[in-house]
């Protein structure tokens, strides 16, 4: 009858509204957390810049033993803020769909070789050897945006270098997998406990906060990796054993 039919309708609407409300609340929490995190991330470099400039103004400028050093440290703080802003800008362009990928045929071994060369010094400083799993004689052709996938590999290799123990290897492996090429970046670092894995690709999420900040990362590297790989229509994942190391892996379409 008409009455029970309208009751069903009302109940349906109420249910819809309540799930809408839950969604809005979680989005609100997400925004609040994000702004809180951002403020927190910017506080450290701003305090440090302020501190150095104040010391210089209060007489440090005339002291040749510190003036240049303090200016360099203030510059470092400014550079750190700039890095956070550049990374956030990239994420927001991905999230609002304002990034156009330039998909072309690329040789993934060459992209990776270029990244290895650009990170040679950083690897050496940390006593890490960058290696391919084997000698890839032939080209491995994939469809991708060369610069963006270069950035994915760069972020993953930088993390592998940063978090690994000196004297270990970082290994990149390519595997032919039906229509895809699987790309793995393996390290012998501390590994990551299972409880962190599901949140690892979130903005500003860090496992060991003090170590990560000391290494100068923005906490946005993996979030950018995820956006780029997903924009290519693929996914990035991690397999990790605490105390042994991690393998970050993603696929690209074979050409
Ligand atoms: P960050 O700038 O802090 O490195 P990322 O988004 O690149 O930010 O990484 C997020 C966190 O994931 C890091 O702070 C670190 O705790 C953890 N992590 C990333 N890569 C590795 C790795 N290869 N081994 C161990 N921990 C890692």
PDB file of N, CA, C and O and ligand atoms in Angstrom, residues 155-156 159-160 162-163 187 189-192 200 202 205-208 212-213 216-223 246 248, ligand 1:
ATOM      1  N   UNK A 155      62.476   8.255  -7.312  1.00  0.00           N
ATOM      2  CA  UNK A 155      61.974   8.289  -5.935  1.00  0.00           C
ATOM      3  C   UNK A 155      62.189   6.942  -5.239  1.00  0.00           C
ATOM      4  O   UNK A 155      62.596   6.904  -4.066  1.00  0.00           O
ATOM      5  N   UNK A 156      61.928   5.851  -5.961  1.00  0.00           N
ATOM      6  CA  UNK A 156      62.061   4.526  -5.334  1.00  0.00           C
ATOM      7  C   UNK A 156      63.531   4.187  -5.073  1.00  0.00           C
ATOM      8  O   UNK A 156      63.867   3.627  -4.026  1.00  0.00           O
ATOM      9  N   UNK A 159      64.808   6.313  -2.096  1.00  0.00           N
ATOM     10  CA  UNK A 159      64.374   5.718  -0.824  1.00  0.00           C
ATOM     11  C   UNK A 159      65.220   4.492  -0.480  1.00  0.00           C
ATOM     12  O   UNK A 159      65.656   4.331   0.664  1.00  0.00           O
ATOM     13  N   UNK A 160      65.425   3.634  -1.483  1.00  0.00           N
ATOM     14  CA  UNK A 160      66.211   2.421  -1.242  1.00  0.00           C
ATOM     15  C   UNK A 160      67.616   2.795  -0.758  1.00  0.00           C
ATOM     16  O   UNK A 160      68.147   2.181   0.170  1.00  0.00           O
ATOM     17  N   UNK A 162      68.473   5.740   0.737  1.00  0.00           N
ATOM     18  CA  UNK A 162      68.373   6.430   2.033  1.00  0.00           C
ATOM     19  C   UNK A 162      68.199   5.474   3.199  1.00  0.00           C
ATOM     20  O   UNK A 162      68.775   5.649   4.251  1.00  0.00           O
ATOM     21  N   UNK A 163      67.332   4.462   2.995  1.00  0.00           N
ATOM     22  CA  UNK A 163      66.957   3.639   4.134  1.00  0.00           C
ATOM     23  C   UNK A 163      67.789   2.359   4.275  1.00  0.00           C
ATOM     24  O   UNK A 163      67.613   1.608   5.223  1.00  0.00           O
ATOM     25  N   UNK A 187      65.765  -3.551  -2.053  1.00  0.00           N
ATOM     26  CA  UNK A 187      66.860  -3.111  -1.183  1.00  0.00           C
ATOM     27  C   UNK A 187      67.052  -4.074  -0.016  1.00  0.00           C
ATOM     28  O   UNK A 187      66.220  -4.940   0.231  1.00  0.00           O
ATOM     29  N   UNK A 189      67.402  -2.966   3.103  1.00  0.00           N
ATOM     30  CA  UNK A 189      67.253  -2.015   4.209  1.00  0.00           C
ATOM     31  C   UNK A 189      66.514  -2.627   5.381  1.00  0.00           C
ATOM     32  O   UNK A 189      66.433  -3.852   5.510  1.00  0.00           O
ATOM     33  N   UNK A 190      65.944  -1.773   6.236  1.00  0.00           N
ATOM     34  CA  UNK A 190      65.315  -2.247   7.472  1.00  0.00           C
ATOM     35  C   UNK A 190      63.997  -2.977   7.245  1.00  0.00           C
ATOM     36  O   UNK A 190      63.486  -3.623   8.149  1.00  0.00           O
ATOM     37  N   UNK A 191      63.432  -2.854   6.043  1.00  0.00           N
ATOM     38  CA  UNK A 191      62.116  -3.442   5.805  1.00  0.00           C
ATOM     39  C   UNK A 191      61.033  -2.618   6.481  1.00  0.00           C
ATOM     40  O   UNK A 191      61.333  -1.660   7.208  1.00  0.00           O
ATOM     41  N   UNK A 192      59.794  -2.978   6.232  1.00  0.00           N
ATOM     42  CA  UNK A 192      58.668  -2.189   6.760  1.00  0.00           C
ATOM     43  C   UNK A 192      57.664  -3.151   7.381  1.00  0.00           C
ATOM     44  O   UNK A 192      57.267  -4.136   6.755  1.00  0.00           O
ATOM     45  N   UNK A 200      51.425   3.464   3.618  1.00  0.00           N
ATOM     46  CA  UNK A 200      52.744   3.933   3.180  1.00  0.00           C
ATOM     47  C   UNK A 200      52.694   4.974   2.051  1.00  0.00           C
ATOM     48  O   UNK A 200      53.531   5.874   1.989  1.00  0.00           O
ATOM     49  N   UNK A 202      50.404   7.195   1.538  1.00  0.00           N
ATOM     50  CA  UNK A 202      49.686   8.428   1.881  1.00  0.00           C
ATOM     51  C   UNK A 202      50.654   9.597   1.988  1.00  0.00           C
ATOM     52  O   UNK A 202      51.810   9.408   2.361  1.00  0.00           O
ATOM     53  N   UNK A 205      53.036  10.307   5.220  1.00  0.00           N
ATOM     54  CA  UNK A 205      53.125   9.156   6.117  1.00  0.00           C
ATOM     55  C   UNK A 205      54.569   8.669   6.184  1.00  0.00           C
ATOM     56  O   UNK A 205      55.216   8.463   5.168  1.00  0.00           O
ATOM     57  N   UNK A 206      55.081   8.532   7.400  1.00  0.00           N
ATOM     58  CA  UNK A 206      56.443   8.038   7.564  1.00  0.00           C
ATOM     59  C   UNK A 206      56.486   6.949   8.614  1.00  0.00           C
ATOM     60  O   UNK A 206      55.732   6.990   9.581  1.00  0.00           O
ATOM     61  N   UNK A 207      57.383   6.000   8.437  1.00  0.00           N
ATOM     62  CA  UNK A 207      57.492   4.915   9.408  1.00  0.00           C
ATOM     63  C   UNK A 207      58.370   5.381  10.564  1.00  0.00           C
ATOM     64  O   UNK A 207      57.922   5.513  11.693  1.00  0.00           O
ATOM     65  N   UNK A 208      59.615   5.683  10.241  1.00  0.00           N
ATOM     66  CA  UNK A 208      60.537   6.161  11.266  1.00  0.00           C
ATOM     67  C   UNK A 208      60.691   7.667  11.051  1.00  0.00           C
ATOM     68  O   UNK A 208      61.462   8.113  10.214  1.00  0.00           O
ATOM     69  N   UNK A 212      63.484   9.600   8.765  1.00  0.00           N
ATOM     70  CA  UNK A 212      63.022  10.083   7.464  1.00  0.00           C
ATOM     71  C   UNK A 212      63.303  11.582   7.313  1.00  0.00           C
ATOM     72  O   UNK A 212      63.744  12.038   6.268  1.00  0.00           O
ATOM     73  N   UNK A 213      63.070  12.364   8.376  1.00  0.00           N
ATOM     74  CA  UNK A 213      63.292  13.811   8.265  1.00  0.00           C
ATOM     75  C   UNK A 213      64.769  14.129   8.148  1.00  0.00           C
ATOM     76  O   UNK A 213      65.162  15.009   7.412  1.00  0.00           O
ATOM     77  N   UNK A 216      66.059  14.175   4.869  1.00  0.00           N
ATOM     78  CA  UNK A 216      65.681  15.322   4.038  1.00  0.00           C
ATOM     79  C   UNK A 216      64.522  15.087   3.094  1.00  0.00           C
ATOM     80  O   UNK A 216      64.258  15.887   2.220  1.00  0.00           O
ATOM     81  N   UNK A 217      63.793  13.976   3.276  1.00  0.00           N
ATOM     82  CA  UNK A 217      62.649  13.721   2.393  1.00  0.00           C
ATOM     83  C   UNK A 217      61.461  14.592   2.763  1.00  0.00           C
ATOM     84  O   UNK A 217      61.392  15.140   3.859  1.00  0.00           O
ATOM     85  N   UNK A 218      60.523  14.714   1.817  1.00  0.00           N
ATOM     86  CA  UNK A 218      59.341  15.541   2.086  1.00  0.00           C
ATOM     87  C   UNK A 218      58.181  14.702   2.612  1.00  0.00           C
ATOM     88  O   UNK A 218      57.166  15.247   3.028  1.00  0.00           O
ATOM     89  N   UNK A 219      58.318  13.377   2.571  1.00  0.00           N
ATOM     90  CA  UNK A 219      57.207  12.516   2.978  1.00  0.00           C
ATOM     91  C   UNK A 219      56.161  12.414   1.875  1.00  0.00           C
ATOM     92  O   UNK A 219      55.058  11.900   2.086  1.00  0.00           O
ATOM     93  N   UNK A 220      56.493  12.914   0.688  1.00  0.00           N
ATOM     94  CA  UNK A 220      55.527  12.929  -0.422  1.00  0.00           C
ATOM     95  C   UNK A 220      55.958  12.038  -1.583  1.00  0.00           C
ATOM     96  O   UNK A 220      55.206  11.829  -2.538  1.00  0.00           O
ATOM     97  N   UNK A 221      57.182  11.503  -1.484  1.00  0.00           N
ATOM     98  CA  UNK A 221      57.763  10.753  -2.604  1.00  0.00           C
ATOM     99  C   UNK A 221      56.906   9.577  -3.056  1.00  0.00           C
ATOM    100  O   UNK A 221      56.635   9.408  -4.252  1.00  0.00           O
ATOM    101  N   UNK A 222      56.445   8.767  -2.105  1.00  0.00           N
ATOM    102  CA  UNK A 222      55.672   7.575  -2.488  1.00  0.00           C
ATOM    103  C   UNK A 222      54.281   7.943  -2.976  1.00  0.00           C
ATOM    104  O   UNK A 222      53.702   7.258  -3.815  1.00  0.00           O
ATOM    105  N   UNK A 223      53.748   9.047  -2.443  1.00  0.00           N
ATOM    106  CA  UNK A 223      52.438   9.497  -2.907  1.00  0.00           C
ATOM    107  C   UNK A 223      52.516   9.904  -4.384  1.00  0.00           C
ATOM    108  O   UNK A 223      51.631   9.583  -5.187  1.00  0.00           O
ATOM    109  N   UNK A 246      63.088  -4.487   1.378  1.00  0.00           N
ATOM    110  CA  UNK A 246      61.816  -4.240   0.708  1.00  0.00           C
ATOM    111  C   UNK A 246      61.971  -4.364  -0.794  1.00  0.00           C
ATOM    112  O   UNK A 246      63.048  -4.125  -1.338  1.00  0.00           O
ATOM    113  N   UNK A 248      59.820  -2.690  -3.897  1.00  0.00           N
ATOM    114  CA  UNK A 248      58.726  -1.893  -4.451  1.00  0.00           C
ATOM    115  C   UNK A 248      58.586  -2.311  -5.913  1.00  0.00           C
ATOM    116  O   UNK A 248      59.600  -2.420  -6.609  1.00  0.00           O
TER     117      UNK A 248
HETATM  118  P1  LIG B   1      60.202  10.320   2.640  1.00  0.00           P
HETATM  119  O1  LIG B   1      60.479  11.644   2.048  1.00  0.00           O
HETATM  120  O2  LIG B   1      59.972  10.376   4.116  1.00  0.00           O
HETATM  121  O3  LIG B   1      61.211   9.275   2.252  1.00  0.00           O
HETATM  122  P2  LIG B   1      58.293   8.758   1.081  1.00  0.00           P
HETATM  123  O4  LIG B   1      56.874   9.043   0.707  1.00  0.00           O
HETATM  124  O5  LIG B   1      59.243   8.578  -0.049  1.00  0.00           O
HETATM  125  O6  LIG B   1      58.757   9.911   2.041  1.00  0.00           O
HETATM  126  O7  LIG B   1      58.320   7.470   1.982  1.00  0.00           O
HETATM  127  C1  LIG B   1      57.438   7.369   3.087  1.00  0.00           C
HETATM  128  C2  LIG B   1      58.033   6.520   4.195  1.00  0.00           C
HETATM  129  O8  LIG B   1      58.114   5.154   3.798  1.00  0.00           O
HETATM  130  C3  LIG B   1      59.477   6.886   4.570  1.00  0.00           C
HETATM  131  O9  LIG B   1      59.525   7.950   5.486  1.00  0.00           O
HETATM  132  C4  LIG B   1      59.996   5.584   5.167  1.00  0.00           C
HETATM  133  O10 LIG B   1      59.606   5.506   6.521  1.00  0.00           O
HETATM  134  C5  LIG B   1      59.245   4.518   4.380  1.00  0.00           C
HETATM  135  N1  LIG B   1      60.055   3.944   3.290  1.00  0.00           N
HETATM  136  C6  LIG B   1      60.035   4.312   1.980  1.00  0.00           C
HETATM  137  N2  LIG B   1      60.864   3.571   1.246  1.00  0.00           N
HETATM  138  C7  LIG B   1      61.450   2.702   2.097  1.00  0.00           C
HETATM  139  C8  LIG B   1      62.425   1.651   1.954  1.00  0.00           C
HETATM  140  N3  LIG B   1      62.950   1.352   0.766  1.00  0.00           N
HETATM  141  N4  LIG B   1      62.781   0.967   3.069  1.00  0.00           N
HETATM  142  C9  LIG B   1      62.247   1.256   4.269  1.00  0.00           C
HETATM  143  N5  LIG B   1      61.333   2.227   4.478  1.00  0.00           N
HETATM  144  C10 LIG B   1      60.933   2.940   3.414  1.00  0.00           C
END
